[in-house]
Structure formats: structure tokens, C-alpha cells
C-alpha positions as a printed NumPy array, in Angstrom:
array([[-19.245,  -7.907,  13.026],
       [-20.832,  -6.05 ,  10.133],
       [-18.757,  -4.419,   7.42 ],
       [-19.844,  -1.046,   8.87 ],
       [-18.306,  -2.093,  12.205],
       [-15.104,  -3.133,  10.457],
       [-14.932,   0.224,   8.635],
       [-15.458,   2.126,  11.896],
       [-12.744,   0.028,  13.532],
       [-10.309,   0.721,  10.666],
       [-10.928,   4.473,  11.103],
       [-10.139,   4.189,  14.832],
       [ -6.953,   2.257,  14.057],
       [ -5.801,   4.927,  11.585],
       [ -6.634,   7.728,  14.065],
       [ -4.585,   6.035,  16.799],
       [ -1.636,   5.339,  14.493],
       [ -1.635,   8.909,  13.168],
       [ -1.599,  10.315,  16.702],
       [  1.455,   8.159,  17.465],
       [  3.297,   9.163,  14.273],
       [  2.712,  12.92 ,  13.941],
       [  4.952,  14.066,  16.829],
       [  7.925,  12.261,  15.219],
       [  7.541,  13.685,  11.706],
       [ 10.353,  16.164,  10.882],
       [ 11.36 ,  16.007,  14.554],
       [ 15.067,  16.583,  15.13 ],
       [ 16.458,  15.221,  18.369],
       [ 20.218,  15.544,  18.804],
       [ 20.166,  13.358,  21.927],
       [ 18.702,  10.42 ,  20.028],
       [ 20.798,   7.27 ,  20.209],
       [ 21.816,   5.567,  16.977],
       [ 19.403,   2.664,  17.517],
       [ 16.267,   4.77 ,  18.108],
       [ 15.533,   6.687,  14.94 ],
       [ 12.381,   8.795,  14.701],
       [ 10.965,   6.179,  12.397],
       [ 11.453,   3.333,  14.895],
       [  9.665,   5.251,  17.644],
       [  6.855,   6.252,  15.306],
       [  6.551,   2.796,  13.722],
       [  6.484,   0.881,  16.976],
       [  4.249,   3.347,  18.77 ],
       [  1.747,   3.325,  15.918],
       [  1.615,  -0.465,  15.615],
       [  1.329,  -0.911,  19.387],
       [ -1.58 ,   1.55 ,  19.452],
       [ -3.372,  -0.362,  16.676],
       [ -2.728,  -3.76 ,  18.268],
       [ -4.127,  -2.57 ,  21.612],
       [ -7.404,  -1.594,  19.936],
       [ -7.634,  -4.879,  17.995],
       [ -6.877,  -6.981,  21.091],
       [ -9.661,  -5.196,  22.969],
       [-12.293,  -5.174,  20.22 ],
       [-11.694,  -8.23 ,  18.011],
       [ -9.615, -10.625,  20.114],
       [-10.398, -13.624,  17.863],
       [ -8.991, -11.992,  14.716],
       [ -5.429, -12.653,  13.59 ],
       [ -2.925,  -9.792,  13.199],
       [  0.112,  -9.432,  10.951],
       [  2.196,  -6.307,  11.449],
       [  5.462,  -5.107,  10.039],
       [  7.017,  -4.404,  13.441],
       [  5.66 ,  -7.15 ,  15.706],
       [  4.94 , -10.043,  13.37 ],
       [  2.093, -12.527,  13.225],
       [ -0.526, -13.481,  15.816],
       [ -2.754, -16.294,  14.707],
       [ -6.466, -15.759,  15.212],
       [ -9.351, -18.2  ,  15.194],
       [-11.976, -16.301,  13.172],
       [-10.629, -16.727,   9.606],
       [-10.081, -12.953,   9.633],
       [ -6.709, -11.249,   9.742],
       [ -5.775,  -7.586,  10.142],
       [ -2.607,  -6.594,   8.29 ],
       [ -0.819,  -3.46 ,   9.519],
       [  2.041,  -1.377,   8.169],
       [  2.372,   1.626,  10.498],
       [  4.708,   3.557,   8.172],
       [  4.854,   2.461,   4.558],
       [  7.462,   4.709,   2.961],
       [ 10.148,   4.994,   5.634],
       [ 12.476,   6.835,   3.255],
       [  9.873,   9.53 ,   2.596],
       [  9.137,   9.79 ,   6.334],
       [ 12.836,  10.269,   7.183],
       [ 13.215,  12.819,   4.372],
       [ 10.3  ,  14.823,   5.786],
       [  8.108,  14.15 ,   2.748],
       [  4.422,  13.587,   3.547],
       [  3.885,  10.774,   1.05 ],
       [  4.287,   7.853,   3.459],
       [  1.158,   6.088,   4.648],
       [ -0.429,   4.027,   7.384],
       [ -1.709,   0.813,   5.775],
       [ -4.543,  -1.179,   7.324],
       [ -6.09 ,  -4.223,   5.661],
       [ -8.635,  -6.853,   6.641],
       [ -8.289, -10.281,   5.027],
       [-10.965, -12.985,   4.941],
       [ -9.444, -16.428,   4.325],
       [ -6.349, -14.801,   2.82 ],
       [ -8.123, -12.349,   0.478],
       [ -8.153,  -8.566,   1.16 ],
       [-11.715,  -7.276,   1.646],
       [-11.018,  -3.897,   3.264],
       [ -8.072,  -1.562,   2.81 ],
       [ -7.154,   1.861,   4.133],
       [ -4.303,   4.175,   3.104],
       [ -3.951,   7.06 ,   5.549],
       [ -1.6  ,  10.026,   5.147],
       [ -1.652,  11.51 ,   8.668],
       [  0.175,  14.777,   7.86 ],
       [ -1.935,  15.828,   4.852],
       [ -4.983,  14.239,   6.538],
       [ -5.895,  12.208,   3.461],
       [ -7.604,   8.868,   3.976],
       [ -8.507,   6.405,   1.243],
       [-10.924,   3.606,   2.081],
       [-11.547,   0.602,  -0.155],
       [-14.103,  -2.102,   0.605],
       [-15.063,  -5.034,  -1.621],
       [-18.265,  -4.18 ,  -3.484],
       [-18.134,  -0.475,  -2.6  ],
       [-16.73 ,   2.6  ,  -4.322],
       [-13.363,   3.763,  -2.974],
       [-13.448,   7.088,  -1.128],
       [-10.916,   9.797,  -0.251],
       [-12.077,  11.554,   2.933],
       [-15.586,  10.266,   2.258],
       [-15.812,  11.371,  -1.4  ],
       [-15.76 ,   8.752,  -4.19 ],
       [-12.622,   8.619,  -6.35 ],
       [-12.001,   6.802,  -9.635],
       [ -9.042,   5.791, -11.752],
       [ -8.661,   7.267, -15.221],
       [ -8.858,   5.659, -18.637],
       [ -5.575,   4.971, -20.461],
       [ -6.091,   4.346, -24.167],
       [ -2.485,   3.479, -25.044],
       [  0.335,   2.091, -22.931],
       [  2.564,   4.697, -24.632],
       [  0.578,   7.433, -22.824],
       [  0.766,   5.774, -19.409],
       [  2.347,   7.387, -16.359],
       [  4.299,   4.551, -14.692],
       [  5.396,   4.627, -11.051],
       [  7.697,   2.488,  -8.896],
       [  9.315,   3.075,  -5.517],
       [ 12.797,   2.787,  -7.022],
       [ 14.928,   0.787,  -9.453],
       [ 17.173,  -0.404,  -6.615],
       [ 14.299,  -2.526,  -5.276],
       [ 14.494,  -4.833,  -8.321],
       [ 17.106,  -7.541,  -8.754],
       [ 18.797,  -7.686, -12.185],
       [ 16.252, -10.146, -13.567],
       [ 13.181,  -8.195, -12.383],
       [ 14.871,  -4.918, -13.33 ],
       [ 15.261,  -6.036, -16.942],
       [ 11.557,  -6.914, -17.093],
       [ 10.618,  -3.59 , -15.487],
       [ 12.71 ,  -1.702, -18.053],
       [ 10.863,  -3.613, -20.798],
       [  7.63 ,  -2.149, -19.434],
       [  9.138,   1.307, -18.856],
       [ 10.284,   1.468, -22.487],
       [  6.663,   1.196, -23.621],
       [  5.254,   3.927, -21.31 ],
       [  5.598,   7.723, -21.28 ],
       [  9.154,   8.485, -20.043],
       [  8.335,  12.112, -19.234],
       [  5.745,  11.031, -16.722],
       [  7.59 ,   8.28 , -14.894],
       [  7.415,   8.59 , -11.097],
       [ 10.158,   7.261,  -8.798],
       [  9.573,   7.017,  -5.058],
       [  6.211,   7.104,  -3.388],
       [  5.484,   3.641,  -1.973],
       [  1.776,   3.327,  -1.09 ],
       [  1.084,   6.926,  -2.129],
       [  1.514,   5.945,  -5.792],
       [ -1.365,   3.479,  -5.465],
       [ -3.504,   6.129,  -3.777],
       [ -2.751,   8.496,  -6.657],
       [ -3.582,   5.747,  -9.167],
       [ -6.95 ,   5.26 ,  -7.428],
       [ -7.499,   9.022,  -7.674],
       [ -6.764,   9.172, -11.423],
       [ -3.255,  10.717, -11.346],
       [ -1.08 ,   7.705, -12.271],
       [ -1.814,   4.826, -14.68 ],
       [  0.447,   1.901, -13.732],
       [  2.453,   0.937, -10.635],
       [  4.919,  -1.936, -10.916],
       [  6.915,  -3.38 ,  -7.994],
       [  8.687,  -6.527,  -6.811],
       [  9.688,  -7.91 ,  -3.401],
       [  6.63 ,  -6.541,  -1.623],
       [  5.492,  -8.231,   1.582],
       [  1.866,  -8.862,   2.533],
       [  1.759,  -5.722,   4.721],
       [  3.029,  -3.622,   1.783],
       [  0.238,  -4.527,  -0.636],
       [ -2.812,  -5.994,   1.173],
       [ -4.454,  -2.625,   1.953],
       [ -3.881,  -1.351,  -1.584],
       [ -5.987,  -3.973,  -3.375],
       [ -9.482,  -2.914,  -2.182],
       [ -8.558,   0.775,  -2.639],
       [ -7.411,   0.345,  -6.248],
       [-10.162,  -2.09 ,  -7.236],
       [-12.97 ,  -0.067,  -5.63 ],
       [-11.826,   2.914,  -7.72 ],
       [-12.171,   0.924, -10.961],
       [ -8.587,  -0.294, -11.249],
       [ -7.103,  -3.758, -10.994],
       [ -4.275,  -5.289,  -8.977],
       [ -2.497,  -8.544,  -9.743],
       [  0.902, -10.206,  -9.915],
       [  3.196,  -9.915, -12.952],
       [  1.374, -12.81 , -14.634],
       [ -1.981, -11.068, -14.273],
       [ -3.198, -13.357, -11.455],
       [ -5.134, -11.923,  -8.459],
       [ -3.193, -11.19 ,  -5.26 ],
       [ -3.784, -13.315,  -2.158],
       [ -1.86 , -14.21 ,   0.982],
       [  0.492, -16.608,  -0.886],
       [  1.395, -14.204,  -3.734],
       [  5.141, -13.813,  -4.349],
       [  5.517, -10.037,  -3.987],
       [  5.497,  -9.104,  -7.696],
       [  2.748,  -6.496,  -7.777],
       [  1.025,  -4.576, -10.567],
       [ -1.658,  -1.927, -10.252],
       [ -3.497,  -0.55 , -13.272],
       [ -5.943,   2.304, -13.348],
       [ -7.428,   1.004, -16.586],
       [ -7.959,  -2.791, -16.556],
       [ -8.161,  -2.706, -20.382],
       [ -4.349,  -2.267, -20.468],
       [ -3.635,  -5.405, -18.413],
       [ -2.694,  -7.595, -21.364],
       [ -0.388,  -4.885, -22.762],
       [  1.38 ,  -4.472, -19.405],
       [  1.839,  -8.2  , -18.763],
       [  3.135,  -8.63 , -22.318],
       [  5.581,  -5.684, -21.97 ],
       [  6.89 ,  -7.126, -18.682],
       [  7.4  , -10.547, -20.228],
       [  9.701,  -9.345, -23.007],
       [ 12.925,  -7.496, -22.304],
       [ 15.991,  -6.677, -24.323]])
């Protein structure tokens, strides 16, 4: 398959997942049993819809999904799916969750899509191409000083004490007035669009970050682990995204020292 075919396939996957999710967003159902929350129905329905398309169109490719796990392929290619990244936002009725779709070649992300099905915003990142939002190119912004940086993370409660101390070391060197809490994948989309400078997280799984890498990097940013090393299938879940790669050394250094 050509990269154009892969891009077209990713668009179809996002369309199918969005169609499965939208009816459940802000839906109140008093009859719902405790074990079937709106997010479970939406999550499962969306991943099943995407897996059906992949099984029909690229049966030799592997699939990793948040809801239904890993299916080994035989092509060296693997699709990584997170039907709803940002469950908390989804349940709170906030349209900043996203459908994440990534394609990995030999463990490295080469295509990534972040889709917000309520606002109808779709970011596409492909290795060697400029990242787009609904077809229009987007770019990260320059950040001359770490002290001016807007830093985002999904929440302090996602860090253990050790990681939290390192995160606070970084936070102390950025602009407190502009710190963003909450947001999951949407923070990375905003970084790629020039609204946020640094995202720092720990304990992410492959399906949480794989789609983000091509989006951020195609917009001029960089993604890596907390040591500054590139992310691949065996990375440990410590994730950094920077809009301005020139600040990488500053960020890694700030993370390394804590009080």
C-alpha cells in the first residue's frame, strides 16, 4: 500500500469511530446499568468499527487497541488505536477527548491522526510531510526562553512521587500563569497548532502516544522520552513534547534536577 492509501484508510477509520462515539457524548440514560457507562459503549463500538475496517482492508497488518488488545500481524506494520483518549473529558461533556490512530513500521510511528469528532477537528501527521488540521498546514511556535513556556499535563495525580518531583522541577522553570491541566491528546494537538509549548507526562501506554509523534514532529516540534531519546514501541511511557526543539536541552535539564 502507498502512503496515500494509508492516509485514506486512517480517514475512514476516524470517520467510523466518530460515528460510533457521537451518539454517546453528553447522553444521559437513567436506565444504564453500572457496568455499561456511556464511555464503555462508545469506546468499544468505536474500536470494533475500526477493527472491522482493518480486518477487511489490511488483514496482514497487526493491531493494538486500548479495548481489545493486540493482534499480531505478518507485514511488519501495526495499527495502534485509542478510540477515546481523554475519558475524563468525555464523561464531563468536554469536547477535548480524541480518537487516536497510528501506523507503526517496525515499531516506529510513521502516521498519526488525532480526531476530535464533536468539534470536527482532525490533525494528520505523516513522516516527511507537514502536519495538517482539516487539510491546512499547522506549525508549532518558537519559544525563546523556558520561563515563557506554556506547560501542559493531563494531571498531577498521574505522576508517582518520584516523577512528580521531577515534573515540579520543570514546572518551576516555566510560566505558571499559563500552565494547563487536563487535556490528554488535545494538548499535543494544541502544541502542534502553536498554542502550547511543552507537554510532559508519565505512565503513557503505546496507544496514548504513538499517534501524537508524527503530528507533533510534522508541525516542527519534537517528541521524546524524559532523557531526550526518540519514542519507539519499547519506550517506558515517560513522554515529552516540545513545540520548539531548541528548548529540549533546557527541558531535560529542568526535569533532571528537583528540590
